[in-house]
């Protein structure tokens, strides 16, 4: 495949210079937020844990998947990733951040009660009221309103940095019916307002307020509005438990991931257990692949668990090794067996 145009190549080795080769966005996806100081991206230990530390991240995907991932990067569009549990949907966000040197992945796990504001910011009104009451009884300098505001993962991702952040919106299909529609305007416009700061923006000393980010940094927000500059790399995952509205789908690049098999599976084993681990545990890999072909769902972490136990506890006992594999490589089923 001619990969000269690819920014993300899925090779696992960090290459942060490649993000600088990303051309300007299409005119309809250009954003004009006034840039903040762009510090070194925060280290993401969770990416190392997910991807493996021995050989680097596994080679990610086939040619079609790589083209779709890079299309999302070029077009500054969210990537909507579907697939069975264990197919590597969430890991993809960490692989992109690791390879392109984009720092810690901002993670927004979605549940049925999740609202758009949960991802944008939180405002501790009760804490501010309590501090105001204490200030009336004892001399103290009142805290700025920014001390009670923390940007969520989506809000942090939309800060006007020169380099994009990676945002993982995990299991969007578990959300309330309104959340996908509520996301539309924010994803299209690349900005949002904080009404608490917007109301105070006309007061002297409140034109710029420093707030806490999801990373734990303090950053300035002017006029109560956050407007992005580099649109974040957004990976939204779905297990297919519901359909999404057409307006959301047309704003996304859609990618379906099959469970890792063959070289992808072998390279994943090497990444977690070292060079040659796929050959040493060929029997477990073969059993996992064979049993996975019977139509029952088996996520990849079952194989990794079996390999770990075979190394840690049952090195010299083939019968015990087979017993462990049988116990751990059961198909996913919510019914009691």
CSV table of C-alpha atoms in Angstrom, one decimal, residues 114-262:
chain,number,residue,atom,x,y,z
A,114,UNK,CA,-24.5,10.7,31.0
A,115,UNK,CA,-25.3,14.2,29.8
A,116,UNK,CA,-23.4,16.5,27.5
A,117,UNK,CA,-22.5,18.8,30.3
A,118,UNK,CA,-20.7,15.9,32.1
A,119,UNK,CA,-18.2,15.9,29.3
A,120,UNK,CA,-17.9,19.7,29.0
A,121,UNK,CA,-17.4,20.9,32.6
A,122,UNK,CA,-18.7,20.7,36.2
A,123,UNK,CA,-19.5,23.7,38.5
A,124,UNK,CA,-19.4,23.2,42.2
A,125,UNK,CA,-22.1,25.7,43.2
A,126,UNK,CA,-22.5,24.1,46.7
A,127,UNK,CA,-18.8,24.4,47.4
A,128,UNK,CA,-18.8,28.0,46.3
A,129,UNK,CA,-21.8,28.8,48.6
A,130,UNK,CA,-20.2,27.1,51.6
A,131,UNK,CA,-16.9,29.1,51.0
A,132,UNK,CA,-18.9,32.3,50.8
A,133,UNK,CA,-20.6,31.6,54.1
A,134,UNK,CA,-17.3,30.9,55.7
A,135,UNK,CA,-15.9,34.1,54.4
A,136,UNK,CA,-18.7,36.0,56.1
A,137,UNK,CA,-17.6,34.6,59.5
A,138,UNK,CA,-13.8,34.9,59.2
A,139,UNK,CA,-11.5,37.1,57.3
A,140,UNK,CA,-10.3,35.4,54.1
A,141,UNK,CA,-9.8,36.3,50.4
A,142,UNK,CA,-12.7,34.9,48.4
A,143,UNK,CA,-11.8,32.3,45.8
A,144,UNK,CA,-12.3,33.2,42.1
A,145,UNK,CA,-15.2,31.5,40.4
A,146,UNK,CA,-12.7,29.5,38.4
A,147,UNK,CA,-11.8,27.6,41.5
A,148,UNK,CA,-15.2,25.9,41.4
A,149,UNK,CA,-15.1,24.9,37.7
A,150,UNK,CA,-13.4,21.9,36.2
A,151,UNK,CA,-13.4,21.1,32.5
A,152,UNK,CA,-14.5,17.6,31.6
A,153,UNK,CA,-12.7,15.4,29.1
A,154,UNK,CA,-14.6,16.8,26.1
A,155,UNK,CA,-14.2,20.4,27.4
A,156,UNK,CA,-10.4,19.8,27.9
A,157,UNK,CA,-10.1,18.3,24.4
A,158,UNK,CA,-11.6,21.5,22.9
A,159,UNK,CA,-9.1,23.8,24.5
A,160,UNK,CA,-7.3,25.9,21.8
A,161,UNK,CA,-4.0,24.0,21.6
A,162,UNK,CA,-1.7,23.9,18.5
A,163,UNK,CA,-1.7,20.1,18.6
A,164,UNK,CA,-4.8,18.0,18.9
A,165,UNK,CA,-5.6,15.9,22.0
A,166,UNK,CA,-7.0,12.4,21.8
A,167,UNK,CA,-10.5,11.9,23.3
A,168,UNK,CA,-12.1,8.5,23.9
A,169,UNK,CA,-15.9,8.6,24.2
A,170,UNK,CA,-16.3,5.0,25.3
A,171,UNK,CA,-19.6,3.1,24.7
A,172,UNK,CA,-21.7,5.9,23.3
A,173,UNK,CA,-24.4,3.3,22.6
A,174,UNK,CA,-25.1,3.1,26.3
A,175,UNK,CA,-26.1,6.7,26.5
A,176,UNK,CA,-29.5,8.3,26.9
A,177,UNK,CA,-31.3,8.9,23.6
A,178,UNK,CA,-30.6,12.6,23.7
A,179,UNK,CA,-26.8,12.6,24.1
A,180,UNK,CA,-25.9,11.8,20.5
A,181,UNK,CA,-28.1,14.6,19.3
A,182,UNK,CA,-26.7,17.0,22.0
A,183,UNK,CA,-23.2,16.3,20.8
A,184,UNK,CA,-23.9,17.5,17.2
A,185,UNK,CA,-23.5,21.2,17.8
A,186,UNK,CA,-20.4,20.9,19.9
A,187,UNK,CA,-18.7,18.5,17.3
A,188,UNK,CA,-19.7,20.7,14.4
A,189,UNK,CA,-18.8,24.1,15.9
A,190,UNK,CA,-15.8,23.0,18.0
A,191,UNK,CA,-16.8,25.3,20.9
A,192,UNK,CA,-19.0,25.7,23.9
A,193,UNK,CA,-19.9,28.3,26.6
A,194,UNK,CA,-19.7,28.2,30.4
A,195,UNK,CA,-22.7,30.3,31.4
A,196,UNK,CA,-21.4,30.8,34.9
A,197,UNK,CA,-18.3,32.5,33.4
A,198,UNK,CA,-20.2,34.2,30.6
A,199,UNK,CA,-22.4,36.1,33.1
A,200,UNK,CA,-19.4,37.3,35.0
A,201,UNK,CA,-17.3,38.3,32.0
A,202,UNK,CA,-18.4,41.9,32.1
A,203,UNK,CA,-17.2,42.5,35.6
A,204,UNK,CA,-13.7,43.9,36.2
A,205,UNK,CA,-11.2,41.2,36.8
A,206,UNK,CA,-13.4,38.4,35.3
A,207,UNK,CA,-12.7,38.8,31.6
A,208,UNK,CA,-10.3,35.9,31.9
A,209,UNK,CA,-10.7,33.2,34.5
A,210,UNK,CA,-8.4,30.3,35.2
A,211,UNK,CA,-10.1,26.9,35.5
A,212,UNK,CA,-9.0,23.4,36.2
A,213,UNK,CA,-8.7,20.9,33.3
A,214,UNK,CA,-9.3,17.1,33.2
A,215,UNK,CA,-5.5,16.9,33.3
A,216,UNK,CA,-5.3,18.9,36.5
A,217,UNK,CA,-3.7,22.0,34.9
A,218,UNK,CA,-5.0,25.6,35.3
A,219,UNK,CA,-5.8,27.3,32.0
A,220,UNK,CA,-7.4,30.7,31.2
A,221,UNK,CA,-10.9,30.9,29.7
A,222,UNK,CA,-11.8,34.3,28.1
A,223,UNK,CA,-15.4,35.6,28.0
A,224,UNK,CA,-16.8,32.3,29.2
A,225,UNK,CA,-16.2,30.5,25.9
A,226,UNK,CA,-13.9,27.7,24.9
A,227,UNK,CA,-13.1,27.5,21.2
A,228,UNK,CA,-10.8,24.9,19.8
A,229,UNK,CA,-7.9,25.5,17.4
A,230,UNK,CA,-6.7,22.0,16.5
A,231,UNK,CA,-9.8,19.8,16.4
A,232,UNK,CA,-9.3,16.9,18.8
A,233,UNK,CA,-8.8,13.3,17.6
A,234,UNK,CA,-12.1,11.9,18.8
A,235,UNK,CA,-12.7,8.1,19.0
A,236,UNK,CA,-16.3,7.2,19.8
A,237,UNK,CA,-16.9,3.5,20.4
A,238,UNK,CA,-20.1,1.4,20.2
A,239,UNK,CA,-20.9,-2.2,20.8
A,240,UNK,CA,-23.9,-2.0,18.5
A,241,UNK,CA,-26.5,-1.9,21.3
A,242,UNK,CA,-28.5,0.9,19.5
A,243,UNK,CA,-28.7,2.9,16.3
A,244,UNK,CA,-27.5,6.5,16.1
A,245,UNK,CA,-29.3,9.4,14.4
A,246,UNK,CA,-28.4,10.1,10.8
A,247,UNK,CA,-27.1,13.7,11.6
A,248,UNK,CA,-24.5,12.2,13.9
A,249,UNK,CA,-23.5,9.5,11.5
A,250,UNK,CA,-22.9,11.9,8.7
A,251,UNK,CA,-20.5,13.9,10.9
A,252,UNK,CA,-18.4,10.9,11.6
A,253,UNK,CA,-16.0,8.6,9.8
A,254,UNK,CA,-17.2,5.1,10.5
A,255,UNK,CA,-14.9,2.1,11.1
A,256,UNK,CA,-15.8,-1.5,12.0
A,257,UNK,CA,-13.1,-3.6,13.8
A,258,UNK,CA,-13.0,-7.3,13.6
A,259,UNK,CA,-11.4,-9.1,16.6
A,260,UNK,CA,-7.6,-9.3,16.3
A,261,UNK,CA,-6.5,-12.6,14.6
A,262,UNK,CA,-3.4,-14.0,12.9
